[in-house]
Amino acid sequence: MWTRPAPTAREQRYDVLLGVGMAVAGVFGTELARGGAQVHVSLGIGGVEPYVLSAAVALPLCFRRRWPIPVLLAVAVLFIVNGERATFAFTGNLVTQSTMFMAVYAAVAWARDRRVMKAAVGLVFVAMFGWLTLNFVHALRNNALEGPNHALFSPYVSNVLIALSLNVLYFFGAYFWGRTAWATARQRYELEQQATELAAQQEANSRRAVIDERLRISRELHDVVAHHISSIGIQAGGARRVMDTDPDAAKNALNVIEESSRSAVNEMRQLLGMLRAADPDIDVGTPDPKAPQAGADRLPALIAAANGLGLDVGFHQIGSPAELPKTVSVSVYRIAQEALSNVRKHSTARSAHLTLRYLGDAVELEVLDDGRPKHAPVGSRLGHVGIRERVALLGGESEIGPRPVGGFRVRVRIPLKSPLGVVAGD
């Protein structure tokens, strides 16, 4: 069961100001009621009793949210005492009437124990309507409710119905208004909790997307490094065989070994950097050895597959094709794959265009479409997180977002040199 939090210090200060202000207004209202009375009125004990009572009935409101149930009971008692001891001030003072309404509202809206609240409100309602009934009986005995007009109901019955209707609206209106305020506060709390949970879930999903992307890259780098090691082994064996008979061939083999080892070390540094931040509890899994190695050279096959799924994809290559490092080549393929998948799943576009640019010291991939996001749920954009992570690990830059002319663009630029300045070979 939800419990409403206690009022803040600011809310408590506001309540103190409200209670004091209502007390001052009550005293002033009593003076106005005295001046407007048609007959002589008694000022009771010490000539100030009506003023004291009109202030006393409002002062408990200083704690209406901090202790709502005691305030309700105190105001109810003082309300009845005020009506019995200072009738002229009670009937002619709107501040006193408002005080009871505010006490009922505050009790229903702020009471932490709902069962105690219902019991207290029920007790107050019984007391109030019981007191009203006694006043009706007293008026009947004294023939106090008479009138010269002959209507559908007698003057007594008419006054009873009017007074009863007003009191029902007064007390039950305060109750249901307070109940609505309590329900609104509860709904706001639940929405804040849901927003917090969703934010935490989104953060966890984003982190998982980054980890998954790093693990996938690590599997791909495993193949790349294995390729370098195999090449080094083959070249070293050949150099050993021809070292005595063909020194030049042995020298060339050693040069290849040197370049391959540098590339292997460079890419291994990237691999270790990724694995350092990855979650060690996640199962990395084993790639399918029968699956063809992803790479930039397989972009035509990727585009053909996308065309077969109903998306019309164009392809344009700019610049002289160059041999890309394995890590870059695989990343180009994976980014294109993710971008085209997002177009199919989350966009209304029927066509897209893929451009691959060879820029000498870098390679650039751009995927454009002319659609707009679907009205259905559009995913969590974790694919974009993975693309940015992959490009950042390779020292590149990415631009992902809507186009000014409509549609969506994914553009990445990956340098062909590592952040350490070592040319990546294959």
mmCIF file with all atom_site columns, N, CA, C and O in Angstrom, residues 22 75 151 165 191 214 226 294:
data_model
loop_
_atom_site.group_PDB
_atom_site.id
_atom_site.type_symbol
_atom_site.label_atom_id
_atom_site.label_alt_id
_atom_site.label_comp_id
_atom_site.label_asym_id
_atom_site.label_entity_id
_atom_site.label_seq_id
_atom_site.pdbx_PDB_ins_code
_atom_site.Cartn_x
_atom_site.Cartn_y
_atom_site.Cartn_z
_atom_site.occupancy
_atom_site.B_iso_or_equiv
_atom_site.pdbx_formal_charge
_atom_site.auth_seq_id
_atom_site.auth_comp_id
_atom_site.auth_asym_id
_atom_site.auth_atom_id
_atom_site.pdbx_PDB_model_num
ATOM 1  N N  . MET A 1 22  ? -5.472  32.703  8.025   1.00 0.00 ? 22  MET A N  1
ATOM 2  C CA . MET A 1 22  ? -6.889  32.379  8.213   1.00 0.00 ? 22  MET A CA 1
ATOM 3  C C  . MET A 1 22  ? -7.377  32.847  9.584   1.00 0.00 ? 22  MET A C  1
ATOM 4  O O  . MET A 1 22  ? -8.520  33.303  9.730   1.00 0.00 ? 22  MET A O  1
ATOM 5  N N  . VAL A 1 75  ? -10.260 20.872  14.672  1.00 0.00 ? 75  VAL A N  1
ATOM 6  C CA . VAL A 1 75  ? -11.090 21.852  13.971  1.00 0.00 ? 75  VAL A CA 1
ATOM 7  C C  . VAL A 1 75  ? -12.563 21.503  14.110  1.00 0.00 ? 75  VAL A C  1
ATOM 8  O O  . VAL A 1 75  ? -13.417 22.398  14.281  1.00 0.00 ? 75  VAL A O  1
ATOM 9  N N  . ALA A 1 151 ? -45.645 27.426  -0.301  1.00 0.00 ? 151 ALA A N  1
ATOM 10 C CA . ALA A 1 151 ? -45.016 26.755  -1.444  1.00 0.00 ? 151 ALA A CA 1
ATOM 11 C C  . ALA A 1 151 ? -45.329 25.276  -1.382  1.00 0.00 ? 151 ALA A C  1
ATOM 12 O O  . ALA A 1 151 ? -46.189 24.818  -0.616  1.00 0.00 ? 151 ALA A O  1
ATOM 13 N N  . SER A 1 165 ? -28.889 19.741  1.971   1.00 0.00 ? 165 SER A N  1
ATOM 14 C CA . SER A 1 165 ? -28.228 19.655  0.662   1.00 0.00 ? 165 SER A CA 1
ATOM 15 C C  . SER A 1 165 ? -26.891 20.384  0.679   1.00 0.00 ? 165 SER A C  1
ATOM 16 O O  . SER A 1 165 ? -25.878 19.876  0.180   1.00 0.00 ? 165 SER A O  1
ATOM 17 N N  . LEU A 1 191 ? 4.297   7.369   -11.625 1.00 0.00 ? 191 LEU A N  1
ATOM 18 C CA . LEU A 1 191 ? 4.885   7.761   -12.902 1.00 0.00 ? 191 LEU A CA 1
ATOM 19 C C  . LEU A 1 191 ? 6.367   8.102   -12.743 1.00 0.00 ? 191 LEU A C  1
ATOM 20 O O  . LEU A 1 191 ? 7.189   7.766   -13.614 1.00 0.00 ? 191 LEU A O  1
ATOM 21 N N  . ARG A 1 214 ? 31.233  -4.616  -28.595 1.00 0.00 ? 214 ARG A N  1
ATOM 22 C CA . ARG A 1 214 ? 32.654  -4.855  -28.337 1.00 0.00 ? 214 ARG A CA 1
ATOM 23 C C  . ARG A 1 214 ? 32.990  -6.346  -28.423 1.00 0.00 ? 214 ARG A C  1
ATOM 24 O O  . ARG A 1 214 ? 34.059  -6.719  -28.928 1.00 0.00 ? 214 ARG A O  1
ATOM 25 N N  . ALA A 1 226 ? 44.585  -13.913 -35.856 1.00 0.00 ? 226 ALA A N  1
ATOM 26 C CA . ALA A 1 226 ? 44.955  -15.279 -36.242 1.00 0.00 ? 226 ALA A CA 1
ATOM 27 C C  . ALA A 1 226 ? 45.520  -15.303 -37.662 1.00 0.00 ? 226 ALA A C  1
ATOM 28 O O  . ALA A 1 226 ? 46.468  -16.037 -37.967 1.00 0.00 ? 226 ALA A O  1
ATOM 29 N N  . ALA A 1 294 ? 32.897  -11.331 -42.916 1.00 0.00 ? 294 ALA A N  1
ATOM 30 C CA . ALA A 1 294 ? 32.336  -10.040 -43.297 1.00 0.00 ? 294 ALA A CA 1
ATOM 31 C C  . ALA A 1 294 ? 33.453  -9.107  -43.723 1.00 0.00 ? 294 ALA A C  1
ATOM 32 O O  . ALA A 1 294 ? 34.562  -9.148  -43.191 1.00 0.00 ? 294 ALA A O  1
#
